[in-house]
mmCIF file of C-alpha atoms and ligand atoms in Angstrom:
data_model
loop_
_atom_site.group_PDB
_atom_site.id
_atom_site.type_symbol
_atom_site.label_atom_id
_atom_site.label_comp_id
_atom_site.label_asym_id
_atom_site.label_seq_id
_atom_site.Cartn_x
_atom_site.Cartn_y
_atom_site.Cartn_z
ATOM 1 C CA UNK A 64 -19.917 42.598 28.429
ATOM 2 C CA UNK A 65 -18.835 40.814 31.623
ATOM 3 C CA UNK A 66 -20.318 41.586 35.075
ATOM 4 C CA UNK A 67 -18.409 44.250 37.103
ATOM 5 C CA UNK A 68 -18.825 46.940 34.430
ATOM 6 C CA UNK A 69 -18.135 50.453 35.655
ATOM 7 C CA UNK A 70 -19.720 53.007 33.354
ATOM 8 C CA UNK A 71 -17.612 56.117 32.814
ATOM 9 C CA UNK A 72 -19.622 59.301 33.304
ATOM 10 C CA UNK A 73 -17.679 61.093 30.556
ATOM 11 C CA UNK A 74 -16.093 59.404 27.523
ATOM 12 C CA UNK A 75 -13.878 61.277 25.071
ATOM 13 C CA UNK A 76 -13.177 59.861 21.615
ATOM 14 C CA UNK A 77 -10.512 61.021 19.155
ATOM 15 C CA UNK A 78 -12.229 59.991 15.918
ATOM 16 C CA UNK A 79 -9.065 59.213 13.963
ATOM 17 C CA UNK A 80 -8.202 57.099 10.947
ATOM 18 C CA UNK A 81 -10.760 58.292 8.378
ATOM 19 C CA UNK A 82 -8.103 59.153 5.787
ATOM 20 C CA UNK A 83 -6.301 55.814 6.102
ATOM 21 C CA UNK A 84 -9.617 53.959 5.867
ATOM 22 C CA UNK A 85 -10.380 55.699 2.566
ATOM 23 C CA UNK A 86 -6.839 55.236 1.223
ATOM 24 C CA UNK A 87 -6.985 51.487 1.873
ATOM 25 C CA UNK A 88 -10.042 51.357 -0.389
ATOM 26 C CA UNK A 89 -8.663 53.668 -3.076
ATOM 27 C CA UNK A 90 -11.301 56.282 -2.158
ATOM 28 C CA UNK A 91 -10.903 60.047 -1.636
ATOM 29 C CA UNK A 92 -10.228 61.028 2.003
ATOM 30 C CA UNK A 93 -13.619 62.707 2.265
ATOM 31 C CA UNK A 94 -15.337 59.328 1.815
ATOM 32 C CA UNK A 95 -13.578 58.292 5.022
ATOM 33 C CA UNK A 96 -14.947 61.365 6.792
ATOM 34 C CA UNK A 97 -18.445 60.548 5.492
ATOM 35 C CA UNK A 98 -18.286 57.017 6.872
ATOM 36 C CA UNK A 99 -16.750 58.391 10.074
ATOM 37 C CA UNK A 100 -19.693 60.757 10.519
ATOM 38 C CA UNK A 101 -22.116 57.819 10.256
ATOM 39 C CA UNK A 102 -20.145 55.904 12.860
ATOM 40 C CA UNK A 103 -20.237 58.962 15.132
ATOM 41 C CA UNK A 104 -24.060 58.979 15.013
ATOM 42 C CA UNK A 105 -24.228 55.236 15.696
ATOM 43 C CA UNK A 106 -21.845 55.499 18.659
ATOM 44 C CA UNK A 107 -23.761 58.513 20.079
ATOM 45 C CA UNK A 108 -26.927 56.417 20.133
ATOM 46 C CA UNK A 109 -25.058 53.520 21.712
ATOM 47 C CA UNK A 110 -23.774 55.818 24.471
ATOM 48 C CA UNK A 111 -27.350 56.964 25.068
ATOM 49 C CA UNK A 112 -28.561 53.356 25.229
ATOM 50 C CA UNK A 113 -25.829 52.574 27.778
ATOM 51 C CA UNK A 114 -26.700 55.675 29.815
ATOM 52 C CA UNK A 115 -23.364 57.487 29.352
ATOM 53 C CA UNK A 116 -23.904 61.071 30.539
ATOM 54 C CA UNK A 117 -21.252 62.833 28.439
ATOM 55 C CA UNK A 118 -19.590 61.920 25.166
ATOM 56 C CA UNK A 119 -17.023 64.337 23.750
ATOM 57 C CA UNK A 120 -15.853 63.656 20.208
ATOM 58 C CA UNK A 121 -12.896 65.273 18.482
ATOM 59 C CA UNK A 122 -14.179 66.235 15.025
ATOM 60 C CA UNK A 123 -11.812 69.011 13.875
ATOM 61 C CA UNK A 124 -8.775 70.385 15.654
ATOM 62 C CA UNK A 125 -7.278 73.873 15.607
ATOM 63 C CA UNK A 126 -4.387 72.244 13.706
ATOM 64 C CA UNK A 127 -6.590 70.602 11.060
ATOM 65 C CA UNK A 128 -6.775 73.923 9.101
ATOM 66 C CA UNK A 129 -3.380 72.831 7.715
ATOM 67 C CA UNK A 130 -5.198 70.320 5.485
ATOM 68 C CA UNK A 131 -6.108 70.924 1.823
ATOM 69 C CA UNK A 132 -9.080 73.268 1.299
ATOM 70 C CA UNK A 133 -11.034 70.543 -0.481
ATOM 71 C CA UNK A 134 -10.826 68.271 2.566
ATOM 72 C CA UNK A 135 -11.802 71.070 4.982
ATOM 73 C CA UNK A 136 -14.775 72.036 2.775
ATOM 74 C CA UNK A 137 -15.856 68.397 2.729
ATOM 75 C CA UNK A 138 -15.731 68.177 6.541
ATOM 76 C CA UNK A 139 -17.738 71.422 6.884
ATOM 77 C CA UNK A 140 -20.358 70.111 4.428
ATOM 78 C CA UNK A 141 -20.674 66.912 6.450
ATOM 79 C CA UNK A 142 -21.191 69.062 9.542
ATOM 80 C CA UNK A 143 -23.958 70.966 7.693
ATOM 81 C CA UNK A 144 -25.825 67.818 6.727
ATOM 82 C CA UNK A 145 -25.437 66.319 10.214
ATOM 83 C CA UNK A 146 -26.853 69.489 11.787
ATOM 84 C CA UNK A 147 -29.757 69.628 9.337
ATOM 85 C CA UNK A 148 -30.753 65.991 9.815
ATOM 86 C CA UNK A 149 -30.177 66.124 13.536
ATOM 87 C CA UNK A 150 -33.081 68.497 14.111
ATOM 88 C CA UNK A 151 -35.373 65.873 12.633
ATOM 89 C CA UNK A 152 -34.261 63.488 15.350
ATOM 90 C CA UNK A 153 -35.865 65.592 18.086
ATOM 91 C CA UNK A 154 -36.898 63.429 21.007
ATOM 92 C CA UNK A 155 -33.869 61.126 20.844
ATOM 93 C CA UNK A 156 -32.694 62.278 24.281
ATOM 94 C CA UNK A 157 -29.262 63.322 22.977
ATOM 95 C CA UNK A 158 -28.346 66.952 23.644
ATOM 96 C CA UNK A 159 -25.697 68.398 21.345
ATOM 97 C CA UNK A 160 -23.159 71.037 22.384
ATOM 98 C CA UNK A 161 -20.168 72.403 20.509
ATOM 99 C CA UNK A 162 -16.815 73.112 22.106
ATOM 100 C CA UNK A 163 -14.101 75.104 20.406
ATOM 101 C CA UNK A 164 -13.752 78.490 18.763
ATOM 102 C CA UNK A 165 -16.664 78.867 16.358
ATOM 103 C CA UNK A 166 -15.796 82.400 15.180
ATOM 104 C CA UNK A 167 -14.176 81.316 11.850
ATOM 105 C CA UNK A 168 -17.167 79.247 10.684
ATOM 106 C CA UNK A 169 -19.540 80.330 7.898
ATOM 107 C CA UNK A 170 -22.647 82.120 9.158
ATOM 108 C CA UNK A 171 -25.005 79.316 8.123
ATOM 109 C CA UNK A 172 -23.004 76.785 10.156
ATOM 110 C CA UNK A 173 -23.016 79.100 13.180
ATOM 111 C CA UNK A 174 -26.807 79.402 12.880
ATOM 112 C CA UNK A 175 -27.235 75.620 12.534
ATOM 113 C CA UNK A 176 -25.016 75.084 15.605
ATOM 114 C CA UNK A 177 -27.180 77.442 17.631
ATOM 115 C CA UNK A 178 -30.360 75.760 16.450
ATOM 116 C CA UNK A 179 -28.948 72.342 17.332
ATOM 117 C CA UNK A 180 -27.905 73.491 20.793
ATOM 118 C CA UNK A 181 -31.370 74.896 21.454
ATOM 119 C CA UNK A 182 -33.328 71.981 19.959
ATOM 120 C CA UNK A 183 -35.972 70.378 22.134
ATOM 121 C CA UNK A 184 -34.736 66.805 22.522
ATOM 122 C CA UNK A 185 -36.911 65.782 25.438
ATOM 123 C CA UNK A 186 -35.360 64.469 28.637
ATOM 124 C CA UNK A 187 -31.550 64.510 28.272
ATOM 125 C CA UNK A 188 -29.835 61.150 28.701
ATOM 126 C CA UNK A 189 -26.554 61.885 26.910
ATOM 127 C CA UNK A 190 -24.904 65.205 26.189
ATOM 128 C CA UNK A 191 -22.702 64.938 23.119
ATOM 129 C CA UNK A 192 -20.006 67.584 22.960
ATOM 130 C CA UNK A 193 -18.608 68.006 19.457
ATOM 131 C CA UNK A 194 -15.114 69.451 19.510
ATOM 132 C CA UNK A 195 -14.948 71.549 16.346
ATOM 133 C CA UNK A 196 -12.068 73.929 15.742
ATOM 134 C CA UNK A 197 -11.095 72.745 19.200
ATOM 135 C CA UNK A 198 -7.648 72.727 20.739
ATOM 136 C CA UNK A 199 -6.863 72.033 24.375
ATOM 137 C CA UNK A 200 -4.317 74.868 24.423
ATOM 138 C CA UNK A 201 -6.781 77.244 22.760
ATOM 139 C CA UNK A 202 -9.413 76.274 25.340
ATOM 140 C CA UNK A 203 -7.082 77.037 28.254
ATOM 141 C CA UNK A 204 -5.917 80.283 26.617
ATOM 142 C CA UNK A 205 -9.551 81.341 26.157
ATOM 143 C CA UNK A 206 -10.317 80.587 29.824
ATOM 144 C CA UNK A 207 -7.268 82.544 30.982
ATOM 145 C CA UNK A 208 -8.346 85.549 28.887
ATOM 146 C CA UNK A 209 -11.837 85.500 30.441
ATOM 147 C CA UNK A 210 -10.328 85.453 33.922
ATOM 148 C CA UNK A 211 -7.741 88.116 33.040
ATOM 149 C CA UNK A 212 -10.566 90.442 31.906
ATOM 150 C CA UNK A 213 -12.089 90.260 35.387
ATOM 151 C CA UNK A 214 -8.702 90.886 36.966
ATOM 152 C CA UNK A 215 -8.102 93.891 34.708
ATOM 153 C CA UNK A 216 -11.539 95.313 35.591
ATOM 154 C CA UNK A 217 -10.581 94.963 39.240
ATOM 155 C CA UNK A 218 -13.411 92.558 40.119
ATOM 156 C CA UNK A 219 -10.962 89.726 40.793
ATOM 157 C CA UNK A 220 -7.610 89.632 42.517
ATOM 158 C CA UNK A 221 -4.966 87.359 40.893
ATOM 159 C CA UNK A 222 -4.409 85.614 44.248
ATOM 160 C CA UNK A 223 -8.038 84.474 44.198
ATOM 161 C CA UNK A 224 -7.717 82.551 40.912
ATOM 162 C CA UNK A 225 -8.447 78.874 41.507
ATOM 163 C CA UNK A 226 -8.392 75.661 39.464
ATOM 164 C CA UNK A 227 -12.189 75.549 39.708
ATOM 165 C CA UNK A 228 -12.325 79.015 38.157
ATOM 166 C CA UNK A 229 -10.269 77.813 35.197
ATOM 167 C CA UNK A 230 -12.508 74.727 34.824
ATOM 168 C CA UNK A 231 -15.592 76.940 34.886
ATOM 169 C CA UNK A 232 -14.239 79.082 32.038
ATOM 170 C CA UNK A 233 -13.476 76.207 29.647
ATOM 171 C CA UNK A 234 -15.608 75.651 26.530
ATOM 172 C CA UNK A 235 -16.831 72.335 27.896
ATOM 173 C CA UNK A 236 -19.340 72.286 30.711
ATOM 174 C CA UNK A 237 -18.869 68.603 31.543
ATOM 175 C CA UNK A 238 -17.024 66.917 34.386
ATOM 176 C CA UNK A 239 -13.465 65.798 33.523
ATOM 177 C CA UNK A 240 -13.070 62.890 31.094
ATOM 178 C CA UNK A 241 -13.017 59.465 32.768
ATOM 179 C CA UNK A 242 -12.093 57.497 29.661
ATOM 180 C CA UNK A 243 -10.390 58.683 26.472
ATOM 181 C CA UNK A 244 -10.460 56.343 23.486
ATOM 182 C CA UNK A 245 -8.230 56.786 20.454
ATOM 183 C CA UNK A 246 -8.715 54.401 17.570
ATOM 184 C CA UNK A 247 -6.415 54.251 14.490
ATOM 185 C CA UNK A 248 -3.309 53.013 16.290
ATOM 186 C CA UNK A 249 -1.928 56.468 17.163
ATOM 187 C CA UNK A 250 -1.098 56.905 20.833
ATOM 188 C CA UNK A 251 -1.200 60.634 21.488
ATOM 189 C CA UNK A 252 -3.677 63.317 22.584
ATOM 190 C CA UNK A 253 -3.122 65.694 19.626
ATOM 191 C CA UNK A 254 -4.299 68.669 21.722
ATOM 192 C CA UNK A 255 -7.584 67.042 22.864
ATOM 193 C CA UNK A 256 -8.997 67.843 26.348
ATOM 194 C CA UNK A 257 -5.675 68.795 27.936
ATOM 195 C CA UNK A 258 -7.096 70.221 31.164
ATOM 196 C CA UNK A 259 -9.927 67.675 31.405
ATOM 197 C CA UNK A 260 -7.663 64.635 30.942
ATOM 198 C CA UNK A 261 -5.460 65.098 34.031
ATOM 199 C CA UNK A 262 -6.713 61.782 35.470
ATOM 200 C CA UNK A 263 -8.351 60.148 32.454
ATOM 201 C CA UNK A 264 -7.844 56.490 31.629
ATOM 202 C CA UNK A 265 -6.594 55.974 28.063
ATOM 203 C CA UNK A 266 -7.563 53.158 25.724
ATOM 204 C CA UNK A 267 -5.771 53.070 22.373
ATOM 205 C CA UNK A 268 -7.229 50.764 19.740
ATOM 206 C CA UNK A 269 -5.950 49.534 16.388
ATOM 207 C CA UNK A 270 -9.270 49.836 14.572
ATOM 208 C CA UNK A 271 -9.743 52.797 12.177
ATOM 209 C CA UNK A 272 -12.643 55.088 13.184
ATOM 210 C CA UNK A 273 -14.887 54.252 10.174
ATOM 211 C CA UNK A 274 -14.655 50.570 11.198
ATOM 212 C CA UNK A 275 -15.364 51.279 14.890
ATOM 213 C CA UNK A 276 -18.437 49.446 16.214
ATOM 214 C CA UNK A 277 -20.589 49.358 19.332
ATOM 215 C CA UNK A 278 -18.596 46.258 20.339
ATOM 216 C CA UNK A 279 -15.358 48.284 20.280
ATOM 217 C CA UNK A 280 -16.912 50.824 22.623
ATOM 218 C CA UNK A 281 -18.087 48.015 24.912
ATOM 219 C CA UNK A 282 -14.536 46.563 24.875
ATOM 220 C CA UNK A 283 -13.042 49.940 25.821
ATOM 221 C CA UNK A 284 -15.521 50.282 28.705
ATOM 222 C CA UNK A 285 -14.663 46.764 29.834
ATOM 223 C CA UNK A 286 -10.969 47.652 29.821
ATOM 224 C CA UNK A 287 -11.741 50.877 31.728
ATOM 225 C CA UNK A 288 -13.666 48.859 34.332
ATOM 226 C CA UNK A 289 -10.498 46.906 35.153
ATOM 227 C CA UNK A 290 -8.382 49.992 35.808
ATOM 228 C CA UNK A 291 -7.541 51.057 39.332
ATOM 229 C CA UNK A 292 -7.999 54.824 39.516
ATOM 230 C CA UNK A 293 -6.074 56.280 42.422
ATOM 231 C CA UNK A 294 -6.046 60.030 41.725
ATOM 232 C CA UNK A 295 -2.736 60.300 43.559
ATOM 233 C CA UNK A 296 -3.977 58.431 46.601
ATOM 234 C CA UNK A 297 -3.054 54.905 47.695
HETATM 235 C C1 IPE B 338 -9.714 62.031 11.665
HETATM 236 O O1 IPE B 338 -9.252 61.240 10.622
HETATM 237 C C2 IPE B 338 -10.624 63.140 11.191
HETATM 238 C C3 IPE B 338 -10.047 64.485 11.257
HETATM 239 C C4 IPE B 338 -8.893 64.768 11.749
HETATM 240 C C5 IPE B 338 -10.843 65.570 10.723
HETATM 241 P P1 IPE B 338 -7.962 61.637 9.772
HETATM 242 O O2 IPE B 338 -8.406 62.437 8.601
HETATM 243 O O3 IPE B 338 -6.948 62.269 10.632
HETATM 244 O O4 IPE B 338 -7.483 60.207 9.288
HETATM 245 P P2 IPE B 338 -5.985 59.730 9.133
HETATM 246 O O5 IPE B 338 -5.329 59.916 10.456
HETATM 247 O O6 IPE B 338 -5.373 60.588 8.072
HETATM 248 O O7 IPE B 338 -6.113 58.298 8.734
HETATM 249 C C1 IPE B 339 -6.736 64.532 15.843
HETATM 250 O O1 IPE B 339 -6.370 63.762 14.762
HETATM 251 C C2 IPE B 339 -7.885 65.416 15.475
HETATM 252 C C3 IPE B 339 -9.143 64.743 15.188
HETATM 253 C C4 IPE B 339 -9.378 63.450 15.221
HETATM 254 C C5 IPE B 339 -10.234 65.611 14.854
HETATM 255 P P1 IPE B 339 -5.185 64.194 13.770
HETATM 256 O O2 IPE B 339 -5.160 63.161 12.711
HETATM 257 O O3 IPE B 339 -5.373 65.595 13.351
HETATM 258 O O4 IPE B 339 -3.921 64.100 14.724
HETATM 259 P P2 IPE B 339 -2.377 63.880 14.365
HETATM 260 O O5 IPE B 339 -2.028 64.896 13.329
HETATM 261 O O6 IPE B 339 -2.241 62.481 13.860
HETATM 262 O O7 IPE B 339 -1.677 64.067 15.661
HETATM 263 MG MG1 MG B 340 -5.432 61.462 11.745
#
């Protein structure tokens, strides 16, 4: 990396391109997800080594239920094995949180998620937020419902609703995303971090997620460092 590197506090990654990676090799799509899961673990550790405070990864969207059952089952099984192995990595200074609606998951996955979130990982360097059954619109809808409950109970007047109140009721408990990276060549958000990306910098890359390396992350951070963030000012 060159000098003048500005580290983003919060990086979001849309882990896309697993299916195309597998197809190129004549493999089933789930082999792409398996390789993608390995890359996710490698990049989490790299973020920790760089001192990135928050990493949010898009693992499964509210729209991904449209996929064949076999593929969904494969993704859920990968999640199981990640969560089981993860507890063995206690002391790696990576805290894991899940964002999204976890109600439709199997009971064993829900229990593993809770265990992972409560694991003793020592001093926290990086908080990894895994967006699972996550949708930006669902997240905002959920927040609005929480606030509406208070209004209906009479403990909150609609005039007193603020942007901060909406932020505080989102699934994610991180600051807004500074940098959003999407590999695979697609240039869209696909319902990722809608509220939290109001002033994010975007870096789109042609590499497929299973081929993504630490160097690609470094390159994205370098690109981010050159951006001039104005937040509406001059
Ligand atoms: C991203 O890779 C992983 C999930 C959406 C679960 P894809 O499976 O979308 O890969 P492509 O876009 O088909 O290559
Ligand atoms: C976004 O990728 C969701 C994840 C990476 C988990 P998709 O592959 O589902 O997005 P589209 O369908 O190309 O927009
Ligand atoms: Mg895709």
